[in-house]
C-alpha atoms as one frame of an Amber mdcrd trajectory, in Angstrom:
protein
   6.729  55.069  -3.684   8.310  51.675  -3.002   8.066  50.631   0.668  10.176
  47.470   1.094   9.562  47.108   4.820   5.805  47.425   5.104   4.878  43.779
   5.306   1.905  42.713   7.375   4.215  42.069  10.327   6.223  45.251   9.970
   3.256  47.627  10.123   2.319  46.522  13.633   2.722  49.412  16.049   5.247
  48.914  18.826   4.112  48.888  22.433   3.738  52.186  24.252   0.363  53.892
  24.283   0.174  57.592  25.119  -0.409  58.005  28.847  -2.599  61.012  29.604
  -1.558  62.992  32.673  -4.015  62.810  35.514  -6.061  65.956  36.163  -4.933
  67.889  39.225  -7.230  67.712  42.232  -9.027  70.988  43.034  -7.372  72.931
  45.837  -9.193  72.665  49.175  -8.274  76.252  50.024  -6.105  78.963  48.575
  -3.480  78.271  51.248  -3.016  74.648  50.118  -0.164  74.138  47.670  -0.720
  71.937  44.625   0.718  68.436  44.909   3.992  67.784  43.149   3.573  66.427
  39.638   3.879  62.680  39.384   7.057  61.346  37.836   6.557  60.495  34.162
   5.977  56.862  33.298   9.223  55.246  32.133   9.571  54.651  28.414  10.836
  51.384  26.992  13.136  51.098  23.997  16.611  51.625  22.618  18.656  54.805
  22.297  21.175  55.518  19.565  23.191  58.319  21.123  25.275  59.165  18.068
  24.496  58.952  14.335  24.615  61.121  11.196  21.679  60.756   8.819  22.508
  63.913   6.882  26.294  63.782   6.597  25.906  63.410   2.820  25.624  67.204
   2.783  28.845  67.636   4.807  32.473  67.879   3.635  31.507  69.798   0.489
  28.579  67.528  -0.366  30.384  65.074  -2.674  32.312  62.769  -0.359  29.327
  60.714   0.842  27.227  58.924  -1.790  23.447  58.590  -1.570  20.790  60.264
   0.588  18.413  59.165   3.353  15.536  60.217   1.073  14.787  62.046  -2.155
  11.414  63.567  -3.120  11.747  61.814  -6.487  12.143  58.379  -4.963  14.554
  55.681  -3.945  16.302  55.382  -7.317  17.456  58.998  -6.999  18.292  58.684
  -3.300  20.359  55.500  -3.429  22.719  56.244  -6.304  26.514  56.221  -6.139
  28.732  59.283  -6.461  29.448  60.282 -10.078  33.205  59.859  -9.582  32.727
  56.219  -8.522  31.598  55.214 -12.026  32.158  53.007 -13.949  33.823  50.571
 -11.535  34.957  52.475  -8.424  38.537  52.704  -9.594  38.691  56.481  -9.049
  37.027  56.390  -5.618  40.354  56.598  -3.787  38.889  57.734  -0.455  36.349
  54.894  -0.411  39.023  52.388  -1.385  41.553  53.616   1.157  39.163  53.701
   4.100  37.737  50.297   3.204  40.869  48.327   2.326  43.877  50.451   3.292
  44.788  50.943  -0.364  43.717  53.820  -2.634  43.246  51.336  -5.484  40.301
  48.991  -5.856  36.959  48.555  -7.557  33.313  48.143  -6.656  29.978  47.961
  -8.439  28.665  51.535  -8.212  25.038  50.551  -8.861  22.886  51.036  -5.793
  19.147  50.688  -6.318  17.892  48.120  -7.201  20.755  45.587  -7.099  22.983
  46.865  -4.230  25.666  44.332  -5.131  28.542  46.030  -3.250  26.911  48.701
  -1.103  25.699  49.520   1.443  28.110  47.410   3.468  29.235  47.534   7.077
  32.789  48.499   6.043  31.956  50.941   3.239  32.391  54.412   4.717  31.282
  56.661   1.861  27.977  55.024   0.892  24.596  55.848   2.421  23.672  53.439
   5.243  20.614  55.208   6.684  17.891  55.372   4.035  14.747  56.363   5.876
  12.899  53.046   5.474  15.943  51.330   6.975  15.675  53.697   9.944  11.965
  52.867  10.037  12.766  49.164  10.416  15.076  49.972  13.335  12.311  52.040
  14.930   9.776  49.265  14.489  12.327  46.895  16.029  12.654  48.951  19.228
  14.549  52.217  18.623  12.886  55.044  20.560  15.480  57.857  20.763  17.802
  58.711  17.865  20.386  61.441  18.449  21.317  62.803  15.044  24.496  64.867
  15.038  24.836  67.475  12.325  28.468  67.091  11.340  31.085  69.144   9.506
  34.828  69.342   9.077  36.252  72.283   7.158  39.660  70.745   6.654  38.385
  67.426   5.278  36.192  69.413   2.923  39.208  71.419   1.780  41.336  68.290
   1.282  38.767  66.369  -0.780  39.046  67.659  -4.360  35.343  67.389  -5.302
  32.757  69.648  -3.728  29.579  71.556  -4.517  29.238  73.544  -1.283  31.284
  75.948   0.773  33.561  74.375   3.382  32.220  76.718   6.077  31.164  74.416
   8.895  28.222  76.386  10.216  26.774  76.745   6.705  26.865  72.949   6.449
  25.256  72.550   9.883  22.380  74.835   8.889  21.817  72.907   5.661  21.714
  69.564   7.485  19.215  70.941  10.015  17.048  71.956   7.051  17.358  68.459
   5.549  16.265  66.926   8.870  13.058  68.995   8.793  12.532  68.057   5.149
  12.762  64.342   5.971  10.255  64.803   8.781   7.873  66.546   6.367   8.389
  63.815   3.757   7.473  61.078   6.259   4.520  63.163   7.482   3.215  63.478
   3.917   3.368  59.702   3.478   1.440  59.259   6.730  -1.312  61.696   5.766
  -0.233  65.142   6.885   1.786  67.304   9.297   2.547  65.634  12.591   1.324
  62.190  11.544   4.635  60.582  10.658   6.764  58.310  12.835   9.901  60.552
  12.672   9.570  63.455  15.138  12.267  66.033  15.925  11.858  66.941  19.593
  12.894  70.050  21.511  12.741  68.846  25.117  12.445  65.612  27.094   8.736
  66.109  27.796   8.060  66.247  24.061  10.269  63.187  23.586   8.201  61.241
  26.129   4.991  62.314  24.421   6.309  61.241  21.016   7.482  57.855  22.312
   4.202  57.367  24.145   2.409  57.918  20.850   4.433  55.070  19.326   6.860
  57.228  17.334  10.604  57.913  17.155  12.006  60.875  19.107  14.848  62.503
  17.156  17.263  64.770  19.039  19.482  67.120  17.017  23.125  67.533  17.995
  26.271  69.103  16.532  29.660  67.437  16.080  31.957  69.834  14.292  35.636
  70.751  14.458  35.320  74.553  14.523  31.959  75.499  16.069  31.029  79.107
  15.348  34.348  79.604  13.543  36.325  78.871  16.724  39.502  77.678  15.059
  42.949  78.593  16.306  46.023  79.373  14.232  49.385  78.938  15.978  47.552
  79.181  19.285  45.694  82.407  18.454  41.883  82.023  18.740  39.805  83.142
  15.775  36.548  83.693  17.674  35.187  85.650  20.613  32.797  85.115  23.517
  30.186  87.110  21.605  30.468  84.684  18.667  30.015  81.745  21.021  26.867
  83.277  22.534  25.398  84.055  19.109  26.259  80.585  17.893  24.740  78.784
  20.857  21.569  80.850  20.583  21.336  80.051  16.877  21.846  76.335  17.500
  19.052  76.286  20.081  16.795  78.059  17.616  17.615  75.356  15.032  16.544
  72.699  17.548  20.032  71.535  18.577  20.149  70.212  22.147  23.537  68.475
  22.445  26.992  69.602  21.275  30.649  68.687  21.034  33.162  71.356  22.009
  35.938  70.024  19.757  36.329  67.235  17.214  39.389  65.798  15.434  41.484
  68.998  15.316  42.634  71.268  18.133  40.527  74.420  18.061  40.192  77.647
  20.031  38.115  75.832  22.672  40.001  72.637  23.474  42.601  70.097  22.501
  41.413  66.817  21.003  41.778  63.156  21.810  44.125  61.773  19.160  43.333
  59.226  16.463  45.732  56.311  16.057  47.298  54.420  13.177  47.094  55.584
   9.577  43.870  57.446  10.282  45.701  59.329  13.020  48.498  60.264  10.620
  45.938  61.665   8.165  44.116  63.622  10.878  47.435  64.964  12.191  48.189
  66.380   8.732  44.736  67.972   8.861  45.609  69.477  12.238  48.714  71.032
  10.704  46.747  72.479   7.802  43.937  73.716  10.069  45.989  75.201  12.924
  49.526  75.677  11.639  50.993  72.950  13.857  50.911  69.201  14.369  49.474
  67.734  17.560  51.578  68.441  20.623  51.931  65.393  22.895  53.714  64.435
  26.097  54.069  61.131  27.900  51.146  60.884  30.340  51.860  60.686  34.047
  48.325  59.962  35.307  45.895  57.082  34.731  44.009  58.863  31.913  45.526
  59.168  28.480  44.627  59.971  24.904  44.845  57.465  22.077  48.467  56.706
  21.132  49.996  58.353  18.087  51.389  55.558  15.930  54.888  56.360  14.628
  54.329  53.882  11.803  51.257  55.645  10.421  51.457  55.652   6.610  50.040
  58.493   4.565  48.369  57.856   1.202  49.946  59.841  -1.622  46.861  62.055
  -1.920  47.461  63.254   1.670  51.275  63.202   1.753  51.464  65.663  -1.115
  49.594  68.223   1.032  52.579  68.543   3.375  54.832  71.558   2.795  58.180
  70.726   1.135  60.628  69.194   3.601  57.972  68.687   6.295  57.222  65.210
   7.640  55.213  63.783  10.510  56.880  64.566  13.855  58.414  62.117  16.274
  56.714  61.864  19.666  57.881  60.805  23.137  56.996  57.309  24.359  53.346
  56.389  24.860  50.978  56.705  26.628  50.318  60.036  24.926  48.465  63.044
  26.290  47.622  66.149  24.305  49.303  69.154  25.913  46.266  71.267  25.013
  43.323  71.296  27.390  40.209  73.412  27.780  40.945  77.049  26.950  39.338
  80.093  28.565  37.007  80.305  25.558  36.286  76.591  25.957  35.306  77.140
  29.580  33.035  79.967  28.423  31.362  77.622  25.939  30.859  74.908  28.562
  29.265  77.472  30.865  27.114  78.667  27.966  25.868  75.139  27.331  25.040
  74.784  31.031  23.110  78.068  31.078  21.032  76.926  28.098  20.316  73.463
  29.513  22.113  71.777  26.612  23.899  68.438  26.804  27.705  68.477  26.658
  29.459  65.746  24.660  32.708  64.727  26.349  33.992  62.487  23.550  36.843
  63.799  21.355  38.164  66.064  24.120  41.760  65.483  25.193  41.981  64.040
  28.697  43.279  67.399  29.868  40.213  69.140  28.399  37.769  66.439  29.518
  39.097  66.474  33.077  38.679  70.234  33.323  35.198  70.046  31.799  34.158
  67.517  34.424  35.606  69.793  37.118  33.303  72.580  35.889  30.281  70.289
  35.695  30.908  68.935  39.190  31.251  72.459  40.592  27.934  73.381  38.962
  26.369  69.996  39.913  25.279  69.792  36.277  24.270  66.304  35.082  24.019
  67.061  31.358  27.132  65.230  30.171  27.237  62.514  27.511  29.853  60.080
  26.229  28.101  58.901  23.089  30.511  56.701  21.113  33.427  55.414  23.216
  35.786  58.326  22.501  36.472  59.298  26.107  38.998  57.730  28.470  37.201
  54.931  30.401  38.535  56.344  33.677  36.107  59.245  33.256  33.009  57.013
  33.228  32.552  57.011  37.039  32.576  60.811  37.067  30.034  60.917  34.222
  27.709  58.498  35.994  28.154  60.230  39.364  26.929  63.470  37.808  23.872
  61.728  36.353  25.237  61.635  32.819  24.743  59.013  30.126  27.128  56.697
  28.270  26.338  54.987  24.965  28.895  52.574  23.528  30.207  52.750  19.969
  28.571  50.231  17.630  31.251  47.567  17.909  30.914  44.045  16.579  28.637
  41.920  18.752  31.351  40.151  20.753  33.244  43.361  21.592  30.051  45.263
  22.436  28.920  42.552  24.839  32.354  42.421  26.492  32.320  46.190  27.156
  28.715  46.050  28.406  29.763  43.393  30.913  32.903  45.276  31.953  30.976
  48.450  32.767  27.949  46.765  34.388  29.300  47.207  37.963  29.654  50.942
  37.358  26.039  51.269  36.274  24.915  49.235  39.271  26.986  51.397  41.630
  25.413  54.609  40.300  21.934  53.092  39.785  21.902  53.796  36.054  18.754
  52.156  34.687  19.909  51.391  31.159  22.540  51.281  28.438  22.763  52.502
  24.861  24.758  52.425  21.672  26.193  55.162  19.460  26.177  53.535  16.048
  27.843  56.517  14.311  26.084  55.592  11.066  27.427  57.614   8.110  30.139
  58.892  10.440  33.061  57.353   8.528  33.450  54.523  10.981  32.684  50.893
  10.287  29.374  49.448  11.434  29.278  46.081  13.250  30.476  43.276  11.015
  29.218  39.690  11.034  30.057  37.939  14.284  32.999  35.571  14.040  32.012
  31.957  14.654  28.303  32.654  14.363  27.626  29.389  12.517  27.221  27.681
  15.900  24.456  30.032  17.065  23.308  32.326  14.243  20.370  34.684  14.262
  17.398  32.639  13.112  14.916  34.398  10.842  12.211  35.410  11.372  12.620
  36.592  14.951  10.452  38.669  17.267  11.372  42.143  18.480  12.413  42.546
  22.117   8.883  43.532  23.198   7.062  40.938  21.089   5.254  43.510  18.958
   6.924  42.933  15.586   8.217  39.942  13.649  11.318  40.722  11.600  12.516
  38.703   8.633  15.618  39.343   6.516  15.325  42.932   5.235  14.885  43.370
   1.495  15.310  46.504  -0.612  14.938  46.205  -4.365  16.577  42.953  -5.447
  18.901  42.653  -2.434  18.216  40.690   0.750  20.540  41.144   3.751  21.313
  38.705   6.559  23.132  39.904   9.699  24.922  36.547   9.963  26.582  37.190
   6.597  26.497  40.978   6.122  26.685  42.340   9.649  25.008  45.736   9.992
  25.256  46.676   6.327  22.667  49.404   6.895  20.644  50.923   9.712  17.715
  48.558   9.219  19.848  45.678  10.510  20.288  47.152  14.001  17.470  44.998
  15.487  19.195  41.948  13.986  22.508  43.008  15.601  20.766  43.281  18.975
  19.192  39.861  18.435  22.670  38.543  17.594  24.021  39.935  20.879  21.148
  38.298  22.733  22.679  34.973  21.725  25.834  35.990  23.646  24.309  37.735
  26.661  20.734  36.435  26.877  17.978  38.810  27.989  20.150  40.752  30.447
  21.719  42.825  27.678  18.400  43.353  25.915  16.815  44.458  29.194  19.558
  47.058  29.734  19.311  48.310  26.152  15.527  48.516  26.420  16.009  50.886
  29.383  18.431  53.021  27.366  15.901  55.553  26.097  14.702  56.114  29.667
  18.282  56.663  30.873  18.930  59.245  28.180  15.721  61.125  28.947  16.492
  61.214  32.673  19.875  62.804  31.997  18.256  65.330  29.660  15.509  66.102
  32.178  18.052  66.624  34.948  19.969  69.057  32.717  16.895  71.096  31.802
  15.339  71.126  35.274  16.214  73.342  38.227  19.782  73.049  39.571  20.262
  70.145  41.961
């Protein structure tokens, strides 16, 4: 199989030898208690707290084009969707999300030319082929949180599909695909357990994997109706027993972090709104999923949800889904707050996550739901809370850090990412948080970092050395295409080390130092959640 990244420089192992635990000293007498275990040695490297390698199987399986791998090779994996041929004219969802218009064209050919995709602003084309992820790992990535993702209503809206729209069926399939990718990489490396991509079940295993010079992959779930917990006109469609069965099944699948709600109000909590045209589209989905549009009031406190834009324009393909005579509602003045918070079933799910030592994702909750969730976590003194991609009100960050939780910033363009890192630095210093992270949201239908404006004055110079000096990285090449972060931004996952190098030009080594402590920060939060109550 073609391996575009395995140059002499790229195959160098990154720093981090396995540290064997010291043998316990023999007890002097039966009455002498064993000494407390030494704290694990800190790991060094980056954490991506939020990405979606297997979302190509979500939304009915025909919305996202290309795969992170295929047993028959790269030509099969990196091919465009059939409906995008011959020139992308019929790919209305790709065109609309990329340009704001449902009309447009692109070259559908992927391998080997890649003329028009992957690209940082193309939301329906595969951006995480496994050798691209490998380059990111070799460049410093140590923890990758992969969220299995589903959205029943988006699946129902998109006219092409090959799978059921049932969200949990999609989650199970993506968990299977994650294990298949691990086995595929193992086979290339010589057998089971030998590959660099390792799905881990607990923080101790993650530390062992990272110590062995490999990538620790944590499975999560980001879905709109977990366990069938939708609500119709305020009536929940699930029970506590369903929640318990679902959480137990997710743990058995290897899932260790979960969202309680996502995009649409469900039987567990109200959501944090989307804005602009995207918000208008999601609001129509909320109507179709729940029987009502979002319900909003003007906020009276410092926290608020994203504003609902009264000028949001619906594409014809979405507008025709509205019932006759129904239009988007008018809302009171911003700032807007969802009137729906955390329901009784939502509180039961939060408590269930706590009992199972699972991490709770605060993003996408309405401020009313997020505030109540933090109340519960503070009462339980439970540190296992994550904001993984900048979708929580910033006023909640002190409460997250005070609990011992972790924050990873959405993969913004370099200038914006650095500005937010600087803004939140005093908070991390106040709560003695050792590191910082990013949630790239790759294949999550959000744009990846674009080329930095004005970078001609101080561009990334190729080749450059990884943050720890272990690997030299030149412009990545796949097939006939060569990418350059100065021109292409993060067109695919393999360009993440280049993006970090680009940000180093703006923030020097201070930012890189904080990012290099990100994996350690994430593992400490996870360890605190799985250990005995504080």
